[in-house]
JSON list of C-alpha atoms and ligand atoms in Angstrom, two decimals:
[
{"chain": "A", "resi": 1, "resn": "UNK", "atom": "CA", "xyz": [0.00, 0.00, 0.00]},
{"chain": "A", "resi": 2, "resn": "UNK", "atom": "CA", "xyz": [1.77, 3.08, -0.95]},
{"chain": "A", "resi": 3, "resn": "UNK", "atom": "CA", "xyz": [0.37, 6.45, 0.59]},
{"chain": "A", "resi": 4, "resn": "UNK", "atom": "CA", "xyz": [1.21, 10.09, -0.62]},
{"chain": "A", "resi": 5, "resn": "UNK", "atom": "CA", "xyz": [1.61, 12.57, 1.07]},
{"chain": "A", "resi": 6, "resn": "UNK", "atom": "CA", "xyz": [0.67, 16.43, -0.88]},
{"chain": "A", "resi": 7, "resn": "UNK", "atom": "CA", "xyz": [0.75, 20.09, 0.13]},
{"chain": "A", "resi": 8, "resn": "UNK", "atom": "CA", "xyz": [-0.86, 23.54, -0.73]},
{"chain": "A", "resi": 9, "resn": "UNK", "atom": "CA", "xyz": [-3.34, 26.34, -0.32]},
{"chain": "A", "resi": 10, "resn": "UNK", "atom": "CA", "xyz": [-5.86, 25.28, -3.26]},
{"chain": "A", "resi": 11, "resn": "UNK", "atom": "CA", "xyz": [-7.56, 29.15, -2.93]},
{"chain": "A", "resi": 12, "resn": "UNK", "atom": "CA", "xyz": [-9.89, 29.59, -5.47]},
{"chain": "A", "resi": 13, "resn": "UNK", "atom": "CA", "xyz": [-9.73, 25.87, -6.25]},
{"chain": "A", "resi": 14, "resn": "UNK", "atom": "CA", "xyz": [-8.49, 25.76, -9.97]},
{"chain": "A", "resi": 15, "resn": "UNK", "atom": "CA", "xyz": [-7.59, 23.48, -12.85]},
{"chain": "A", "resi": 16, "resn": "UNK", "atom": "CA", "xyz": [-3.75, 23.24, -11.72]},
{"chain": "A", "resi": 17, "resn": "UNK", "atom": "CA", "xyz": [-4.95, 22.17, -8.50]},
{"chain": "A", "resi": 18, "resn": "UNK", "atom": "CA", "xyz": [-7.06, 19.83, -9.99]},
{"chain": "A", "resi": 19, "resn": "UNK", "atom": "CA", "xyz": [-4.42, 18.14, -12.04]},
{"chain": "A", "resi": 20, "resn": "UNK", "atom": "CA", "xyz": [-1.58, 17.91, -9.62]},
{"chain": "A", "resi": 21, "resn": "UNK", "atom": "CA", "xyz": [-4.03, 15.72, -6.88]},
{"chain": "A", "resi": 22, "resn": "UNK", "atom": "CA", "xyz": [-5.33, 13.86, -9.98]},
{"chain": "A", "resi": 23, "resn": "UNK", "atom": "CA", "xyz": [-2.05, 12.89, -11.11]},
{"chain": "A", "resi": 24, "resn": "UNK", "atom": "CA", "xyz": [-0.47, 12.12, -7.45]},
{"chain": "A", "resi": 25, "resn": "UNK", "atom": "CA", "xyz": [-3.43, 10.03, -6.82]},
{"chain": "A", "resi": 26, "resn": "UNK", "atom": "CA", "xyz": [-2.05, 8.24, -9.96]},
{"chain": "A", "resi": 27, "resn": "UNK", "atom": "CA", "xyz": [1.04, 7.12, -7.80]},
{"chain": "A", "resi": 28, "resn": "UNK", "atom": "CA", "xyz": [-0.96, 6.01, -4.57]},
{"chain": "A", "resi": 29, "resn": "UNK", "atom": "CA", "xyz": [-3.32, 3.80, -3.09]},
{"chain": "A", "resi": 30, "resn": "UNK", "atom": "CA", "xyz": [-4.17, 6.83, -0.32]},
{"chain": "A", "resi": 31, "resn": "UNK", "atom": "CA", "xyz": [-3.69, 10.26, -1.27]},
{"chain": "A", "resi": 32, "resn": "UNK", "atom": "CA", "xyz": [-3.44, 12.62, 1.82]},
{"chain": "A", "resi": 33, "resn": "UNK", "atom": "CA", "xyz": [-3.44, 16.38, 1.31]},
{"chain": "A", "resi": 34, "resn": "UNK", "atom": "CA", "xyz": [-2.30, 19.05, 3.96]},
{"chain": "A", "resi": 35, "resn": "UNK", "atom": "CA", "xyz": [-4.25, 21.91, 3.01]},
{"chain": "A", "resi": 36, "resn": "UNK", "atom": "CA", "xyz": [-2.44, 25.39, 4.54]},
{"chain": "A", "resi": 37, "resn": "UNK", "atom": "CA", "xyz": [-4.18, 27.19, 7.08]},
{"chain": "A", "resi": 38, "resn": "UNK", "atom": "CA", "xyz": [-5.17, 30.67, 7.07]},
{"chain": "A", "resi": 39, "resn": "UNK", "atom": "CA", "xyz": [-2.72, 31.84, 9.43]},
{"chain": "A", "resi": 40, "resn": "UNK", "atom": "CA", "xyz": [-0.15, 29.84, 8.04]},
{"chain": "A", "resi": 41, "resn": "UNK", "atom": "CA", "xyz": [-0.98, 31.73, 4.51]},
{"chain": "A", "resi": 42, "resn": "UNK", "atom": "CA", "xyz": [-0.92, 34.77, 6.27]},
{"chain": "A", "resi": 43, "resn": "UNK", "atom": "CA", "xyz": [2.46, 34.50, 8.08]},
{"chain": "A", "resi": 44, "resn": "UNK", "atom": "CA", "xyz": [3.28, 33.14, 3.83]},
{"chain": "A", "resi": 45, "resn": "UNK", "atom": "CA", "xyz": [1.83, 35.64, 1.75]},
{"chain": "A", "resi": 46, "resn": "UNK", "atom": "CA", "xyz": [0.60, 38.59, 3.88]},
{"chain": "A", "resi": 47, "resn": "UNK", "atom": "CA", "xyz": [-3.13, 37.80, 3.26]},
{"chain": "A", "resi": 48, "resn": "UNK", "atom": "CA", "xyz": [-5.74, 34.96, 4.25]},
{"chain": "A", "resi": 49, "resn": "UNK", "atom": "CA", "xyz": [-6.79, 33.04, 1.27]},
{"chain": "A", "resi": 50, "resn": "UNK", "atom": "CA", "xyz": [-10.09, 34.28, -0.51]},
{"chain": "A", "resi": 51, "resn": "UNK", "atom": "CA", "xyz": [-11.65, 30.53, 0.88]},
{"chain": "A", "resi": 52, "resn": "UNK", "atom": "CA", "xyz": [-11.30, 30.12, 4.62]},
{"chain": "A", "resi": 53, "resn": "UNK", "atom": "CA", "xyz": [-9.23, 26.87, 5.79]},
{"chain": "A", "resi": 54, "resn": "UNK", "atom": "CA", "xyz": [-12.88, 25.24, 6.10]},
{"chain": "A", "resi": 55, "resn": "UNK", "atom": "CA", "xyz": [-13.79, 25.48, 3.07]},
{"chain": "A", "resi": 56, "resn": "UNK", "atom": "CA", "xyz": [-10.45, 24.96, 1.19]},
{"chain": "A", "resi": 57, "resn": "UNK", "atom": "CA", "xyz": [-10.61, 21.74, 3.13]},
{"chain": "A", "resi": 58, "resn": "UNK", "atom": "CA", "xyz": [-14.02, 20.69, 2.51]},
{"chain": "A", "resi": 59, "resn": "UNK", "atom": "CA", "xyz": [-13.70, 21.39, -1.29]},
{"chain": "A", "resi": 60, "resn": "UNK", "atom": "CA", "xyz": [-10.14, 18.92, -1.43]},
{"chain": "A", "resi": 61, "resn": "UNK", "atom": "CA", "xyz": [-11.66, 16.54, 0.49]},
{"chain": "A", "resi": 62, "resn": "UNK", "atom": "CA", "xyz": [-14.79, 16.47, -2.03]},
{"chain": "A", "resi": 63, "resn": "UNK", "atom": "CA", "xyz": [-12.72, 14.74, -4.76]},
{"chain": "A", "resi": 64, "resn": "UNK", "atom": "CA", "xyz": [-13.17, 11.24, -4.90]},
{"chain": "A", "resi": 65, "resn": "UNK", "atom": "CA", "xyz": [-9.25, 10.32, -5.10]},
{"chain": "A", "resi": 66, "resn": "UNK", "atom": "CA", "xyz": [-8.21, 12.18, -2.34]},
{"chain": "A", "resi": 67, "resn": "UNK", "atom": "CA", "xyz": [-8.38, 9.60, 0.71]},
{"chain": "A", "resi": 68, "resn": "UNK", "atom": "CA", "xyz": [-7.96, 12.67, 3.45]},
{"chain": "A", "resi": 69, "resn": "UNK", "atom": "CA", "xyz": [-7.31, 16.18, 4.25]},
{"chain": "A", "resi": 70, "resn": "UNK", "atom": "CA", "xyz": [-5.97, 17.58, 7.57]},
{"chain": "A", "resi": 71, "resn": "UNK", "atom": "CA", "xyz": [-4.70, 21.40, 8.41]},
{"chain": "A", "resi": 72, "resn": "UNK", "atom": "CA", "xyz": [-1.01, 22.00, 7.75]},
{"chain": "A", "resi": 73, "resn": "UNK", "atom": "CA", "xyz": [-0.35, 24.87, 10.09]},
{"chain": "A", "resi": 74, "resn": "UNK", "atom": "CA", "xyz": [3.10, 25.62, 10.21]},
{"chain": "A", "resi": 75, "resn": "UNK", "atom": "CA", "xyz": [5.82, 24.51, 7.21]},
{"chain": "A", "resi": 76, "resn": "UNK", "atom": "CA", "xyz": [8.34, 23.29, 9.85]},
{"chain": "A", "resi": 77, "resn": "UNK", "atom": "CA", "xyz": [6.48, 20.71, 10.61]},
{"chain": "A", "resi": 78, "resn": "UNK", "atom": "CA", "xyz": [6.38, 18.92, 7.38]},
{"chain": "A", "resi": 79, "resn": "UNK", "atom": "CA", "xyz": [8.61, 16.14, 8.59]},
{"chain": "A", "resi": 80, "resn": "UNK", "atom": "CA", "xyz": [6.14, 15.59, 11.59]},
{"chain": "A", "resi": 81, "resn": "UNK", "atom": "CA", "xyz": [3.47, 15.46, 9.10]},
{"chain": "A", "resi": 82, "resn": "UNK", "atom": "CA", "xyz": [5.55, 12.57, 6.80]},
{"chain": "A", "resi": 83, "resn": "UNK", "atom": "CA", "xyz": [5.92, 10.47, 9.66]},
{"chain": "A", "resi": 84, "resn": "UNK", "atom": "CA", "xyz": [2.81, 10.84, 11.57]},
{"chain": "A", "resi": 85, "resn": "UNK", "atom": "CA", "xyz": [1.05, 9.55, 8.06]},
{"chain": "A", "resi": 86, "resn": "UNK", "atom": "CA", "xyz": [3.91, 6.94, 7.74]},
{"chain": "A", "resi": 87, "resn": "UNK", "atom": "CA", "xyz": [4.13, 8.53, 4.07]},
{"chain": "A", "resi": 88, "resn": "UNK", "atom": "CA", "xyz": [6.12, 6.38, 1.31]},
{"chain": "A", "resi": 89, "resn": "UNK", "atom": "CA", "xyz": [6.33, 9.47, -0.83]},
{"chain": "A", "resi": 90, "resn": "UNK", "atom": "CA", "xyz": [5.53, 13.68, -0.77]},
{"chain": "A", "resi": 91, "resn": "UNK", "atom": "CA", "xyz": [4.48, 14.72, -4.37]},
{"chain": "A", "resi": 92, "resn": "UNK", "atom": "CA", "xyz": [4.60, 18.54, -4.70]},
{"chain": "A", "resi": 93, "resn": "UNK", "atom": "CA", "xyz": [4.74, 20.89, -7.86]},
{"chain": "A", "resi": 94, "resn": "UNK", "atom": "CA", "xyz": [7.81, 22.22, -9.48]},
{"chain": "A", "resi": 95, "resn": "UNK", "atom": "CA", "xyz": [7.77, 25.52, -7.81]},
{"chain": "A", "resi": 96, "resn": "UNK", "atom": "CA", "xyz": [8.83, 23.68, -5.13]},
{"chain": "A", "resi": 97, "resn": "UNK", "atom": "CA", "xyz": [11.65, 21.68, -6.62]},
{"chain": "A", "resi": 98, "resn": "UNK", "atom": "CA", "xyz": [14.73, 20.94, -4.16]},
{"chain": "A", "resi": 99, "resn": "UNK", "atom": "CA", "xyz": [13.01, 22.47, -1.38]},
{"chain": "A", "resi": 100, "resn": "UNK", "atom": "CA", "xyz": [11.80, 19.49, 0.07]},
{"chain": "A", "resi": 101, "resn": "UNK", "atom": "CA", "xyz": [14.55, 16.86, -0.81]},
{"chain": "A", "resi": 102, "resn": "UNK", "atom": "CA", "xyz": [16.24, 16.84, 2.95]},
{"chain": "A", "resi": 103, "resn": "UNK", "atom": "CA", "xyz": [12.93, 14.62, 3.64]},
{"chain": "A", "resi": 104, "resn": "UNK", "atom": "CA", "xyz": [14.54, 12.08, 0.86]},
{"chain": "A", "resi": 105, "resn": "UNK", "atom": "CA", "xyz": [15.56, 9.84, 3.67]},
{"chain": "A", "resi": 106, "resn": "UNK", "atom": "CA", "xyz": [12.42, 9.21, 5.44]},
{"chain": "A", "resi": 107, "resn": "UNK", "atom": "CA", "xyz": [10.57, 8.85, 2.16]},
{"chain": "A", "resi": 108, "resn": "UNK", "atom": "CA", "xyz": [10.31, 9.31, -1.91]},
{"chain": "A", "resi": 109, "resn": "UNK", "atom": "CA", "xyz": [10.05, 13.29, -3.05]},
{"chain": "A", "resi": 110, "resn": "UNK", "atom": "CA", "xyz": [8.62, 13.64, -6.12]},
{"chain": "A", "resi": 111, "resn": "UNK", "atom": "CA", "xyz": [8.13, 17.07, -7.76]},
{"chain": "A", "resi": 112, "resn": "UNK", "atom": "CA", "xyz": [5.34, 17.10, -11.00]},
{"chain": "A", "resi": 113, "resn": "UNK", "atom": "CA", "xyz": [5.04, 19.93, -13.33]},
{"chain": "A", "resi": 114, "resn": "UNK", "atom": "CA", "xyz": [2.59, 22.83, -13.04]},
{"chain": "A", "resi": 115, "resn": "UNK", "atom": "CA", "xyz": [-0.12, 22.99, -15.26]},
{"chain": "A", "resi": 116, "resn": "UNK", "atom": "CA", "xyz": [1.14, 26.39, -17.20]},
{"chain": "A", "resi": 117, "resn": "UNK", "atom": "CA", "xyz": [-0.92, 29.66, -16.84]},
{"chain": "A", "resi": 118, "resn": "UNK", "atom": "CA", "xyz": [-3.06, 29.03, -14.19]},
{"chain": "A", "resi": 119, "resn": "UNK", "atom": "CA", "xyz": [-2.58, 30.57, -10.85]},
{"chain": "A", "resi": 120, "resn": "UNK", "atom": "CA", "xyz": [-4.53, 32.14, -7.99]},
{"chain": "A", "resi": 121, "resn": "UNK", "atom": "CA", "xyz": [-2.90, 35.42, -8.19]},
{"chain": "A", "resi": 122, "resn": "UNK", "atom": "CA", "xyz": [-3.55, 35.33, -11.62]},
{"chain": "A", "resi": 123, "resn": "UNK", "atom": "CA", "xyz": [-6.62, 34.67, -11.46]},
{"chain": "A", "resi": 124, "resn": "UNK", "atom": "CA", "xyz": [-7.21, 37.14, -8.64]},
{"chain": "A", "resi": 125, "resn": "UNK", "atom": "CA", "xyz": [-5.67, 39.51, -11.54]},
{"chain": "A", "resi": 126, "resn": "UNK", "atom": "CA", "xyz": [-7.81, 38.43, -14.33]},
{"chain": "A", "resi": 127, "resn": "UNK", "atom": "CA", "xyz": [-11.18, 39.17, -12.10]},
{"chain": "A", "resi": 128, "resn": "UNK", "atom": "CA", "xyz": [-9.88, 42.43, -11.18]},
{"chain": "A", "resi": 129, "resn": "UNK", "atom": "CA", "xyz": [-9.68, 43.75, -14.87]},
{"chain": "A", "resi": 130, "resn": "UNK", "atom": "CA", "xyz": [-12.88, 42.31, -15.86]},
{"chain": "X", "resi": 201, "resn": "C2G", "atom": "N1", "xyz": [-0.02, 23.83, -8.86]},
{"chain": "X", "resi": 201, "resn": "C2G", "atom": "C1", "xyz": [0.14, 23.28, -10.14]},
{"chain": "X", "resi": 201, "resn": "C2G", "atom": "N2", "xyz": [-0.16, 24.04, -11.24]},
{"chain": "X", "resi": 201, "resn": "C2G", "atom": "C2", "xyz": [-0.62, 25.31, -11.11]},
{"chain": "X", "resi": 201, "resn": "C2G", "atom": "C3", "xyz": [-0.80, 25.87, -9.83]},
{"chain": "X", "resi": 201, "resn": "C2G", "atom": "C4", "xyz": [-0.48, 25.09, -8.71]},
{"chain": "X", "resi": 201, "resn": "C2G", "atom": "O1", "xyz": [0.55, 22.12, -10.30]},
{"chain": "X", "resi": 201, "resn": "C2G", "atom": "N3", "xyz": [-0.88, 26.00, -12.22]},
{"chain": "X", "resi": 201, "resn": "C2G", "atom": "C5", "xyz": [0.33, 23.02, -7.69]},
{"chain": "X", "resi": 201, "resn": "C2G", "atom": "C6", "xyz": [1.45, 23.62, -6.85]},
{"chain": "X", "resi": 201, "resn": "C2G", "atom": "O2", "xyz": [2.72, 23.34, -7.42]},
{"chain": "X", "resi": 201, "resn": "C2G", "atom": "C7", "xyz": [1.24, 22.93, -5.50]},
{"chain": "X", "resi": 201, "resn": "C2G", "atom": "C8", "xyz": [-0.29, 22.73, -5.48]},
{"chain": "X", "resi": 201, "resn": "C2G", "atom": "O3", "xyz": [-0.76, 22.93, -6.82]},
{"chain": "X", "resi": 201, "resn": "C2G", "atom": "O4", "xyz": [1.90, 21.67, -5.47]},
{"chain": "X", "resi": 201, "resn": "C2G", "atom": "C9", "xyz": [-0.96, 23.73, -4.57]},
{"chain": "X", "resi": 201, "resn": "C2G", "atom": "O5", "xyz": [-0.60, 25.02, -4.99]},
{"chain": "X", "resi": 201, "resn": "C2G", "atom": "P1", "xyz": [-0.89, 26.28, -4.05]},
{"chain": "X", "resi": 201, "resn": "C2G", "atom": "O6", "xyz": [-2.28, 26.26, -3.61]},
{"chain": "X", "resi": 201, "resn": "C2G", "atom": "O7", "xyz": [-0.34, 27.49, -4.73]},
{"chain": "X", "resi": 201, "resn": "C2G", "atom": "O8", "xyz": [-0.04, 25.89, -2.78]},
{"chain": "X", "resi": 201, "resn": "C2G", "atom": "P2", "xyz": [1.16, 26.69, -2.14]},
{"chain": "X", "resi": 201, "resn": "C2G", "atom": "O9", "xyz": [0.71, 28.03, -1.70]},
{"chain": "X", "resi": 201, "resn": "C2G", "atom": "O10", "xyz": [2.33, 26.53, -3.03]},
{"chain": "X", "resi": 201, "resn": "C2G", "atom": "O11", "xyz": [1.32, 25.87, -0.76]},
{"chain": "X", "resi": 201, "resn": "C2G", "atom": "O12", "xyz": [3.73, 23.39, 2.33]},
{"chain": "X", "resi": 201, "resn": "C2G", "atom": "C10", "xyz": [3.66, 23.89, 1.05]},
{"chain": "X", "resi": 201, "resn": "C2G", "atom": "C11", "xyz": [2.50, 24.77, 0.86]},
{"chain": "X", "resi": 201, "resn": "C2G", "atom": "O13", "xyz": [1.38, 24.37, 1.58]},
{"chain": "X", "resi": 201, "resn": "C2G", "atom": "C12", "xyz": [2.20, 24.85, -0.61]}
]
């Protein structure tokens, strides 16, 4: 049984977000996402997401691939996370490339492309010019 292990904010839940969990769900019999919290994005970014945590949640844990969803609330404690969910493998996107890779020996990091031209600030962007 092979369980993954993914991370992000998924505001505005978009196509890119889509296709990332779809496609780590291709490697794993459990898919797991930590889904940032609001303070967490705030202490990030400078703003809370447009979607509280609740809802970012709820909407993640809606698709039918994704086995669970809990609150990531701090990014130090990604390692925690790994081994409290006795992960075989963290899948992020390649904006994250080589951040992640001291968890390489507790289990598999795997970075996937983004889906091109398609973020949340964009987006954000796009709405404000309409
Ligand atoms: N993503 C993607 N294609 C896009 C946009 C996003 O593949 N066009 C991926 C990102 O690479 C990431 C995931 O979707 O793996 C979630 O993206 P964000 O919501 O932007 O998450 P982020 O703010 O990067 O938070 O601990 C890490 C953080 O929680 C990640």
């Amino acid at each position: 049984m092979k369980r993954i292990l993914t991370f992000g904010t998924f505001d505005i839940f978009h196509y890119g977000h889509l296709k990332i969990l779809e496609r780590a769900a291709k490697y794993a019999d459990e898919l797991i996402v930590g889904v940032s919290s609001d303070d967490l994005n705030f202490r990030k970014k400078g703003r809370k997401p447009l979607y509280s945590q609740e809802e970012r949640m709820r909407i993640v844990k809606s698709l039918n691939f994704v086995t669970d969803v809990f609150l990531e609330e701090s990014l130090e404690l990604k390692r925690d996370y790994l081994l409290f969910y006795q992960a075989d493998c963290l899948i992020m996107g390649c904006d994250w490339t080589g951040k992640f890779d001291e968890f390489s020996d507790i289990c598999k990091v795997l970075y996937l492309p983004r889906t091109p031209d398609i973020s949340t600030t964009e987006l954000i962007q796009k709405i404000k010019l309409l």
